[in-house]
Amino acid sequence: MYVFSRSTIAALGKQLEAVPAALTIAEKVSEISGAELNVFSARFGAPLGTIMWSRRVDSMVELQEMSDKVLADPDYLAMVGGMSGLFMTPPEDTIGRVLSAPLEGEPTRFWGITRAAMTAGRYAEAVEFGVEIADYMGSALGAQTVFLKANYGGFADVTWLVGMNSMDEVDKFDDWQLSDAGYQSRVEKAAGLFVENSGQQSLIEKLN
């Protein structure tokens, strides 16, 4: 399984127009491809106005087939042209391969994202650690969790995703990280596995 994401940032003063446009284009892509394209906005830890389109795929072949269908649709191309001026950065595509248990079911409303870069020469250990932490969080919290390694994007980048349904669950997750002995003991194993100061955390919200 892979997670495909395309992200950009709404132009200053255009966010109220950019979000509906992002939802409309996602609806069109979902209609053409036959599978839902989700839309997320960044709440914390990313530039204000960040919009992300995301979809799970089983293979690069599936992603290419989806792209071919979408790019052959004249209505989609016209809609993209009509979005000119709504975003201030070129869209950036990233693809991460799921190395932990696959995501299942409907995406939750909120997702906590933790990113880091693996230390050269310690990739195997870092991946083993990443999968262990993702699996432990999922079982302890009863939440959707996943560990990804970037196929395209930052070299040696990895990402953990934790799904939450409300801000109350976001608060509880933060408290759990600070107090759970099993989590704390596992985190200690991360020493030296990731590039210093490469870690970044953010929270995104599903809009559709």
PDB file of C-alpha atoms in Angstrom:
ATOM      1  CA  MET A   1       0.000   0.000   0.000  1.00  0.00           C
ATOM      2  CA  TYR A   2       1.057   3.563  -0.765  1.00  0.00           C
ATOM      3  CA  VAL A   3      -0.230   6.947   0.377  1.00  0.00           C
ATOM      4  CA  PHE A   4      -0.229   9.559  -2.373  1.00  0.00           C
ATOM      5  CA  SER A   5      -0.426  13.221  -1.370  1.00  0.00           C
ATOM      6  CA  ARG A   6      -0.512  16.469  -3.334  1.00  0.00           C
ATOM      7  CA  SER A   7      -0.152  19.656  -1.318  1.00  0.00           C
ATOM      8  CA  THR A   8      -0.162  23.391  -1.955  1.00  0.00           C
ATOM      9  CA  ILE A   9      -0.905  26.620  -0.087  1.00  0.00           C
ATOM     10  CA  ALA A  10      -3.883  28.913  -0.630  1.00  0.00           C
ATOM     11  CA  ALA A  11      -2.986  32.393  -1.823  1.00  0.00           C
ATOM     12  CA  LEU A  12      -3.264  35.191   0.732  1.00  0.00           C
ATOM     13  CA  GLY A  13      -6.841  36.417   0.857  1.00  0.00           C
ATOM     14  CA  LYS A  14      -8.071  33.500  -1.251  1.00  0.00           C
ATOM     15  CA  GLN A  15      -8.569  30.757   1.330  1.00  0.00           C
ATOM     16  CA  LEU A  16     -12.354  31.060   1.380  1.00  0.00           C
ATOM     17  CA  GLU A  17     -12.326  30.436  -2.366  1.00  0.00           C
ATOM     18  CA  ALA A  18      -9.492  27.907  -2.430  1.00  0.00           C
ATOM     19  CA  VAL A  19     -11.064  25.417  -0.010  1.00  0.00           C
ATOM     20  CA  PRO A  20     -14.353  25.001  -1.937  1.00  0.00           C
ATOM     21  CA  ALA A  21     -12.345  24.709  -5.167  1.00  0.00           C
ATOM     22  CA  ALA A  22     -10.177  21.998  -3.605  1.00  0.00           C
ATOM     23  CA  LEU A  23     -13.281  20.084  -2.542  1.00  0.00           C
ATOM     24  CA  THR A  24     -14.858  20.426  -5.981  1.00  0.00           C
ATOM     25  CA  ILE A  25     -11.774  19.151  -7.783  1.00  0.00           C
ATOM     26  CA  ALA A  26     -11.561  16.200  -5.358  1.00  0.00           C
ATOM     27  CA  GLU A  27     -15.186  15.337  -6.069  1.00  0.00           C
ATOM     28  CA  LYS A  28     -14.453  15.386  -9.799  1.00  0.00           C
ATOM     29  CA  VAL A  29     -11.355  13.190  -9.468  1.00  0.00           C
ATOM     30  CA  SER A  30     -13.312  10.741  -7.300  1.00  0.00           C
ATOM     31  CA  GLU A  31     -16.043  10.585  -9.932  1.00  0.00           C
ATOM     32  CA  ILE A  32     -13.577   9.940 -12.761  1.00  0.00           C
ATOM     33  CA  SER A  33     -11.393   7.413 -10.943  1.00  0.00           C
ATOM     34  CA  GLY A  34     -14.094   5.601  -9.005  1.00  0.00           C
ATOM     35  CA  ALA A  35     -12.359   5.989  -5.626  1.00  0.00           C
ATOM     36  CA  GLU A  36     -12.545   8.818  -3.102  1.00  0.00           C
ATOM     37  CA  LEU A  37      -9.870  11.489  -3.078  1.00  0.00           C
ATOM     38  CA  ASN A  38      -9.683  13.004   0.403  1.00  0.00           C
ATOM     39  CA  VAL A  39      -9.020  16.682   1.120  1.00  0.00           C
ATOM     40  CA  PHE A  40      -7.207  17.880   4.238  1.00  0.00           C
ATOM     41  CA  SER A  41      -6.244  21.264   5.628  1.00  0.00           C
ATOM     42  CA  ALA A  42      -3.380  21.916   8.018  1.00  0.00           C
ATOM     43  CA  ARG A  43      -4.442  22.992  11.486  1.00  0.00           C
ATOM     44  CA  PHE A  44      -1.061  23.259  13.213  1.00  0.00           C
ATOM     45  CA  GLY A  45       2.594  22.733  12.335  1.00  0.00           C
ATOM     46  CA  ALA A  46       2.376  23.716   8.651  1.00  0.00           C
ATOM     47  CA  PRO A  47       1.956  26.979   6.727  1.00  0.00           C
ATOM     48  CA  LEU A  48      -1.485  28.534   7.163  1.00  0.00           C
ATOM     49  CA  GLY A  49      -3.687  27.695   4.201  1.00  0.00           C
ATOM     50  CA  THR A  50      -1.970  24.386   3.389  1.00  0.00           C
ATOM     51  CA  ILE A  51      -4.308  22.105   1.435  1.00  0.00           C
ATOM     52  CA  MET A  52      -3.626  18.431   0.773  1.00  0.00           C
ATOM     53  CA  TRP A  53      -5.310  15.923  -1.508  1.00  0.00           C
ATOM     54  CA  SER A  54      -4.604  12.316  -0.539  1.00  0.00           C
ATOM     55  CA  ARG A  55      -5.492   8.802  -1.545  1.00  0.00           C
ATOM     56  CA  ARG A  56      -4.399   5.284  -0.695  1.00  0.00           C
ATOM     57  CA  VAL A  57      -3.332   3.076  -3.620  1.00  0.00           C
ATOM     58  CA  ASP A  58      -2.154  -0.511  -3.773  1.00  0.00           C
ATOM     59  CA  SER A  59       0.520   0.061  -6.409  1.00  0.00           C
ATOM     60  CA  MET A  60       2.200   2.624  -8.639  1.00  0.00           C
ATOM     61  CA  VAL A  61       0.338   1.019 -11.532  1.00  0.00           C
ATOM     62  CA  GLU A  62      -2.984   1.908  -9.911  1.00  0.00           C
ATOM     63  CA  LEU A  63      -1.832   5.482  -9.357  1.00  0.00           C
ATOM     64  CA  GLN A  64      -0.743   5.832 -12.998  1.00  0.00           C
ATOM     65  CA  GLU A  65      -4.056   4.438 -14.239  1.00  0.00           C
ATOM     66  CA  MET A  66      -5.886   6.997 -12.099  1.00  0.00           C
ATOM     67  CA  SER A  67      -3.693   9.811 -13.436  1.00  0.00           C
ATOM     68  CA  ASP A  68      -4.271   8.745 -17.044  1.00  0.00           C
ATOM     69  CA  LYS A  69      -8.044   8.773 -16.569  1.00  0.00           C
ATOM     70  CA  VAL A  70      -8.059  12.158 -14.875  1.00  0.00           C
ATOM     71  CA  LEU A  71      -5.749  13.869 -17.381  1.00  0.00           C
ATOM     72  CA  ALA A  72      -7.867  12.596 -20.270  1.00  0.00           C
ATOM     73  CA  ASP A  73     -11.026  14.235 -18.899  1.00  0.00           C
ATOM     74  CA  PRO A  74     -11.673  17.675 -20.457  1.00  0.00           C
ATOM     75  CA  ASP A  75     -13.961  18.787 -17.629  1.00  0.00           C
ATOM     76  CA  TYR A  76     -11.232  18.116 -15.078  1.00  0.00           C
ATOM     77  CA  LEU A  77      -8.683  20.063 -17.110  1.00  0.00           C
ATOM     78  CA  ALA A  78     -11.096  22.996 -17.390  1.00  0.00           C
ATOM     79  CA  MET A  79     -11.676  22.947 -13.630  1.00  0.00           C
ATOM     80  CA  VAL A  80      -7.924  23.004 -12.973  1.00  0.00           C
ATOM     81  CA  GLY A  81      -7.571  25.976 -15.296  1.00  0.00           C
ATOM     82  CA  GLY A  82     -10.307  27.783 -13.382  1.00  0.00           C
ATOM     83  CA  MET A  83      -8.321  27.476 -10.152  1.00  0.00           C
ATOM     84  CA  SER A  84      -5.586  29.795 -11.411  1.00  0.00           C
ATOM     85  CA  GLY A  85      -4.667  32.394  -8.785  1.00  0.00           C
ATOM     86  CA  LEU A  86      -6.182  30.526  -5.833  1.00  0.00           C
ATOM     87  CA  PHE A  87      -2.895  28.975  -4.689  1.00  0.00           C
ATOM     88  CA  MET A  88       0.496  30.611  -4.197  1.00  0.00           C
ATOM     89  CA  THR A  89       2.798  27.589  -4.441  1.00  0.00           C
ATOM     90  CA  PRO A  90       3.085  24.905  -7.141  1.00  0.00           C
ATOM     91  CA  PRO A  91       1.497  21.618  -6.049  1.00  0.00           C
ATOM     92  CA  GLU A  92       4.004  19.108  -4.678  1.00  0.00           C
ATOM     93  CA  ASP A  93       3.431  15.354  -4.970  1.00  0.00           C
ATOM     94  CA  THR A  94       4.814  12.847  -2.487  1.00  0.00           C
ATOM     95  CA  ILE A  95       4.357   9.091  -2.226  1.00  0.00           C
ATOM     96  CA  GLY A  96       5.012   7.046   0.899  1.00  0.00           C
ATOM     97  CA  ARG A  97       5.080   3.282   1.125  1.00  0.00           C
ATOM     98  CA  VAL A  98       3.262   1.754   4.097  1.00  0.00           C
ATOM     99  CA  LEU A  99       5.665  -0.487   6.016  1.00  0.00           C
ATOM    100  CA  SER A 100       3.451  -1.154   9.041  1.00  0.00           C
ATOM    101  CA  ALA A 101      -0.035  -2.664   9.070  1.00  0.00           C
ATOM    102  CA  PRO A 102      -2.096  -1.131   6.234  1.00  0.00           C
ATOM    103  CA  LEU A 103      -4.716   1.540   6.750  1.00  0.00           C
ATOM    104  CA  GLU A 104      -8.271   0.243   6.718  1.00  0.00           C
ATOM    105  CA  GLY A 105     -11.727   1.786   6.805  1.00  0.00           C
ATOM    106  CA  GLU A 106     -12.686   5.413   6.423  1.00  0.00           C
ATOM    107  CA  PRO A 107     -10.083   8.071   7.264  1.00  0.00           C
ATOM    108  CA  THR A 108     -10.646   9.809  10.593  1.00  0.00           C
ATOM    109  CA  ARG A 109     -11.311  13.540  10.896  1.00  0.00           C
ATOM    110  CA  PHE A 110      -7.906  14.456  12.379  1.00  0.00           C
ATOM    111  CA  TRP A 111      -4.439  13.060  11.735  1.00  0.00           C
ATOM    112  CA  GLY A 112      -1.343  13.649  13.794  1.00  0.00           C
ATOM    113  CA  ILE A 113       1.746  13.595  11.585  1.00  0.00           C
ATOM    114  CA  THR A 114       5.325  13.112  12.726  1.00  0.00           C
ATOM    115  CA  ARG A 115       8.119  13.332  10.165  1.00  0.00           C
ATOM    116  CA  ALA A 116      11.840  12.648  10.450  1.00  0.00           C
ATOM    117  CA  ALA A 117      14.845  11.687   8.302  1.00  0.00           C
ATOM    118  CA  MET A 118      16.703   8.447   8.934  1.00  0.00           C
ATOM    119  CA  THR A 119      20.392   8.550   9.779  1.00  0.00           C
ATOM    120  CA  ALA A 120      22.665   7.274   6.992  1.00  0.00           C
ATOM    121  CA  GLY A 121      23.820   3.735   7.680  1.00  0.00           C
ATOM    122  CA  ARG A 122      20.990   3.025  10.127  1.00  0.00           C
ATOM    123  CA  TYR A 123      18.020   2.696   7.810  1.00  0.00           C
ATOM    124  CA  ALA A 124      17.167  -0.895   8.726  1.00  0.00           C
ATOM    125  CA  GLU A 125      17.178  -0.105  12.451  1.00  0.00           C
ATOM    126  CA  ALA A 126      15.143   3.072  11.904  1.00  0.00           C
ATOM    127  CA  VAL A 127      12.506   1.223   9.869  1.00  0.00           C
ATOM    128  CA  GLU A 128      12.281  -1.542  12.488  1.00  0.00           C
ATOM    129  CA  PHE A 129      11.804   1.097  15.177  1.00  0.00           C
ATOM    130  CA  GLY A 130       9.219   2.982  13.096  1.00  0.00           C
ATOM    131  CA  VAL A 131       7.087  -0.103  12.542  1.00  0.00           C
ATOM    132  CA  GLU A 132       7.318  -1.091  16.221  1.00  0.00           C
ATOM    133  CA  ILE A 133       6.158   2.344  17.410  1.00  0.00           C
ATOM    134  CA  ALA A 134       3.309   2.503  14.896  1.00  0.00           C
ATOM    135  CA  ASP A 135       2.067  -0.952  15.858  1.00  0.00           C
ATOM    136  CA  TYR A 136       2.321  -0.191  19.579  1.00  0.00           C
ATOM    137  CA  MET A 137       0.413   3.090  19.261  1.00  0.00           C
ATOM    138  CA  GLY A 138      -2.290   1.423  17.212  1.00  0.00           C
ATOM    139  CA  SER A 139      -2.836  -1.390  19.707  1.00  0.00           C
ATOM    140  CA  ALA A 140      -2.567   0.821  22.809  1.00  0.00           C
ATOM    141  CA  LEU A 141      -4.832   3.571  21.506  1.00  0.00           C
ATOM    142  CA  GLY A 142      -7.200   1.523  19.364  1.00  0.00           C
ATOM    143  CA  ALA A 143      -6.493   4.029  16.572  1.00  0.00           C
ATOM    144  CA  GLN A 144      -5.552   3.985  12.918  1.00  0.00           C
ATOM    145  CA  THR A 145      -1.766   4.274  12.836  1.00  0.00           C
ATOM    146  CA  VAL A 146       0.727   3.815  10.046  1.00  0.00           C
ATOM    147  CA  PHE A 147       4.441   4.131   9.338  1.00  0.00           C
ATOM    148  CA  LEU A 148       5.553   5.303   5.895  1.00  0.00           C
ATOM    149  CA  LYS A 149       8.879   5.483   4.098  1.00  0.00           C
ATOM    150  CA  ALA A 150       9.107   8.113   1.375  1.00  0.00           C
ATOM    151  CA  ASN A 151       9.401   6.681  -2.133  1.00  0.00           C
ATOM    152  CA  TYR A 152       9.397  10.165  -3.619  1.00  0.00           C
ATOM    153  CA  GLY A 153       9.987  13.328  -1.638  1.00  0.00           C
ATOM    154  CA  GLY A 154      12.770  13.856   0.887  1.00  0.00           C
ATOM    155  CA  PHE A 155      15.437  11.155   0.698  1.00  0.00           C
ATOM    156  CA  ALA A 156      15.335   8.858   3.760  1.00  0.00           C
ATOM    157  CA  ASP A 157      12.197  10.627   5.061  1.00  0.00           C
ATOM    158  CA  VAL A 158       9.756   8.647   7.188  1.00  0.00           C
ATOM    159  CA  THR A 159       6.318   9.527   8.538  1.00  0.00           C
ATOM    160  CA  TRP A 160       4.041   8.306  11.308  1.00  0.00           C
ATOM    161  CA  LEU A 161       0.296   8.952  11.025  1.00  0.00           C
ATOM    162  CA  VAL A 162      -2.142   8.664  13.927  1.00  0.00           C
ATOM    163  CA  GLY A 163      -5.873   9.005  13.267  1.00  0.00           C
ATOM    164  CA  MET A 164      -8.173  10.770  15.742  1.00  0.00           C
ATOM    165  CA  ASN A 165     -11.853  11.619  15.553  1.00  0.00           C
ATOM    166  CA  SER A 166     -12.031  14.732  17.734  1.00  0.00           C
ATOM    167  CA  MET A 167      -9.970  17.366  19.497  1.00  0.00           C
ATOM    168  CA  ASP A 168     -10.696  15.515  22.728  1.00  0.00           C
ATOM    169  CA  GLU A 169      -8.853  12.517  21.272  1.00  0.00           C
ATOM    170  CA  VAL A 170      -6.013  14.831  20.216  1.00  0.00           C
ATOM    171  CA  ASP A 171      -5.671  15.982  23.840  1.00  0.00           C
ATOM    172  CA  LYS A 172      -5.785  12.407  25.112  1.00  0.00           C
ATOM    173  CA  PHE A 173      -3.128  11.319  22.627  1.00  0.00           C
ATOM    174  CA  ASP A 174      -0.795  14.066  23.824  1.00  0.00           C
ATOM    175  CA  ASP A 175      -1.359  13.050  27.455  1.00  0.00           C
ATOM    176  CA  TRP A 176      -0.782   9.401  26.554  1.00  0.00           C
ATOM    177  CA  GLN A 177       2.562  10.149  24.884  1.00  0.00           C
ATOM    178  CA  LEU A 178       3.760  11.894  28.043  1.00  0.00           C
ATOM    179  CA  SER A 179       2.602   9.235  30.479  1.00  0.00           C
ATOM    180  CA  ASP A 180       2.604   5.782  28.846  1.00  0.00           C
ATOM    181  CA  ALA A 181       5.584   3.777  30.111  1.00  0.00           C
ATOM    182  CA  GLY A 182       5.540   1.371  27.177  1.00  0.00           C
ATOM    183  CA  TYR A 183       5.686   4.227  24.687  1.00  0.00           C
ATOM    184  CA  GLN A 184       8.424   6.032  26.615  1.00  0.00           C
ATOM    185  CA  SER A 185      10.618   2.923  26.814  1.00  0.00           C
ATOM    186  CA  ARG A 186      10.292   2.365  23.076  1.00  0.00           C
ATOM    187  CA  VAL A 187      11.078   5.985  22.201  1.00  0.00           C
ATOM    188  CA  GLU A 188      14.405   5.647  24.020  1.00  0.00           C
ATOM    189  CA  LYS A 189      15.472   3.210  21.287  1.00  0.00           C
ATOM    190  CA  ALA A 190      15.319   6.028  18.720  1.00  0.00           C
ATOM    191  CA  ALA A 191      18.611   7.577  19.883  1.00  0.00           C
ATOM    192  CA  GLY A 192      20.879   7.998  16.860  1.00  0.00           C
ATOM    193  CA  LEU A 193      18.409   6.532  14.353  1.00  0.00           C
ATOM    194  CA  PHE A 194      17.210   9.871  12.980  1.00  0.00           C
ATOM    195  CA  VAL A 195      18.943  13.041  11.832  1.00  0.00           C
ATOM    196  CA  GLU A 196      19.112  15.585  14.631  1.00  0.00           C
ATOM    197  CA  ASN A 197      16.482  18.360  14.320  1.00  0.00           C
ATOM    198  CA  SER A 198      14.817  16.658  11.336  1.00  0.00           C
ATOM    199  CA  GLY A 199      11.657  15.891  13.298  1.00  0.00           C
ATOM    200  CA  GLN A 200       8.488  17.840  12.595  1.00  0.00           C
ATOM    201  CA  GLN A 201       4.929  17.438  13.891  1.00  0.00           C
ATOM    202  CA  SER A 202       1.672  18.699  12.423  1.00  0.00           C
ATOM    203  CA  LEU A 203      -2.069  18.168  12.678  1.00  0.00           C
ATOM    204  CA  ILE A 204      -4.372  18.041   9.684  1.00  0.00           C
ATOM    205  CA  GLU A 205      -8.167  17.929   9.391  1.00  0.00           C
ATOM    206  CA  LYS A 206     -10.246  16.077   6.796  1.00  0.00           C
ATOM    207  CA  LEU A 207     -12.646  18.364   4.937  1.00  0.00           C
ATOM    208  CA  ASN A 208     -14.730  15.915   2.880  1.00  0.00           C
TER     209      ASN A 208
END
